[in-house]
Amino acid sequence: MGVRIEKVDLPGIGVRHDLLTENGRRVSVVSHRDGDRDLALFDVDDPDSSSDSVPLTDDEAAALADLLGSSVTMSRLTSLAGDAAGLFTEQLQLPTDSPYLNRPLGDTKARTRTRVSIVAIVRDAGVIPSPTPADVLRPGDVIIAVGTRHGLDALSHIIANGPG
């Protein structure tokens, strides 16, 4: 089922985009002409009456969008792995003393050594999907990997201690 979004012009104010949820809630983003944004919830019975709103700065709006996107990505990855017996998805926190800190992902040779695929890196509130060998691992990164239990355990050991 598709997501239903409605656009409402607000004369003299800007534009409101409403997301109508499956359970009948209306969540809106009001984009003001001056660039300000508000996240708003509307009464179920009266789509013109806001029950609450939260003003957001540009950075806050971007962070919220990243959080929502990260959450969806993680749940999709987890559900994919649940469909295949013997295949797991795992989040591995890059240790602060990892030998691969500030080095390209390719230096880990993770796929060759473990047959595990690194499908994303979560950094701050964002996600780097399908990272390349040139993507540099940074402090605080969380590696999202898909593979067998044995392969994921081996990857965890490698990113913590190196290949030895």
PDB file of N, CA, C and O in Angstrom, residues 35 41 49 99 103 117 127 155:
ATOM      1  N   GLY A  35      11.325  30.043   5.328  1.00  0.00           N
ATOM      2  CA  GLY A  35      12.244  28.918   5.478  1.00  0.00           C
ATOM      3  C   GLY A  35      12.054  28.129   6.760  1.00  0.00           C
ATOM      4  O   GLY A  35      12.598  27.036   6.897  1.00  0.00           O
ATOM      5  N   LEU A  41       1.016  17.751  14.559  1.00  0.00           N
ATOM      6  CA  LEU A  41       0.054  16.651  14.645  1.00  0.00           C
ATOM      7  C   LEU A  41      -1.329  17.265  14.627  1.00  0.00           C
ATOM      8  O   LEU A  41      -1.575  18.280  15.283  1.00  0.00           O
ATOM      9  N   SER A  49      -7.434  21.301  12.681  1.00  0.00           N
ATOM     10  CA  SER A  49      -7.093  21.700  14.040  1.00  0.00           C
ATOM     11  C   SER A  49      -5.847  20.962  14.515  1.00  0.00           C
ATOM     12  O   SER A  49      -5.872  19.752  14.741  1.00  0.00           O
ATOM     13  N   PRO A  99      42.119  -1.098  14.796  1.00  0.00           N
ATOM     14  CA  PRO A  99      43.237  -0.796  13.900  1.00  0.00           C
ATOM     15  C   PRO A  99      42.783  -0.198  12.571  1.00  0.00           C
ATOM     16  O   PRO A  99      43.614   0.308  11.816  1.00  0.00           O
ATOM     17  N   ARG A 103      40.770   4.588   8.553  1.00  0.00           N
ATOM     18  CA  ARG A 103      41.338   3.912   7.371  1.00  0.00           C
ATOM     19  C   ARG A 103      40.190   3.504   6.444  1.00  0.00           C
ATOM     20  O   ARG A 103      39.064   3.310   6.886  1.00  0.00           O
ATOM     21  N   SER A 117      28.984  -9.409   3.929  1.00  0.00           N
ATOM     22  CA  SER A 117      28.803  -8.168   3.182  1.00  0.00           C
ATOM     23  C   SER A 117      28.492  -7.028   4.141  1.00  0.00           C
ATOM     24  O   SER A 117      27.586  -7.138   4.971  1.00  0.00           O
ATOM     25  N   VAL A 127      23.100   7.488   7.320  1.00  0.00           N
ATOM     26  CA  VAL A 127      23.450   6.152   6.860  1.00  0.00           C
ATOM     27  C   VAL A 127      24.229   6.286   5.565  1.00  0.00           C
ATOM     28  O   VAL A 127      23.852   7.057   4.689  1.00  0.00           O
ATOM     29  N   LEU A 155      34.160 -11.127  11.468  1.00  0.00           N
ATOM     30  CA  LEU A 155      34.239  -9.690  11.156  1.00  0.00           C
ATOM     31  C   LEU A 155      34.382  -8.868  12.439  1.00  0.00           C
ATOM     32  O   LEU A 155      35.184  -7.937  12.501  1.00  0.00           O
TER      33      LEU A 155
END
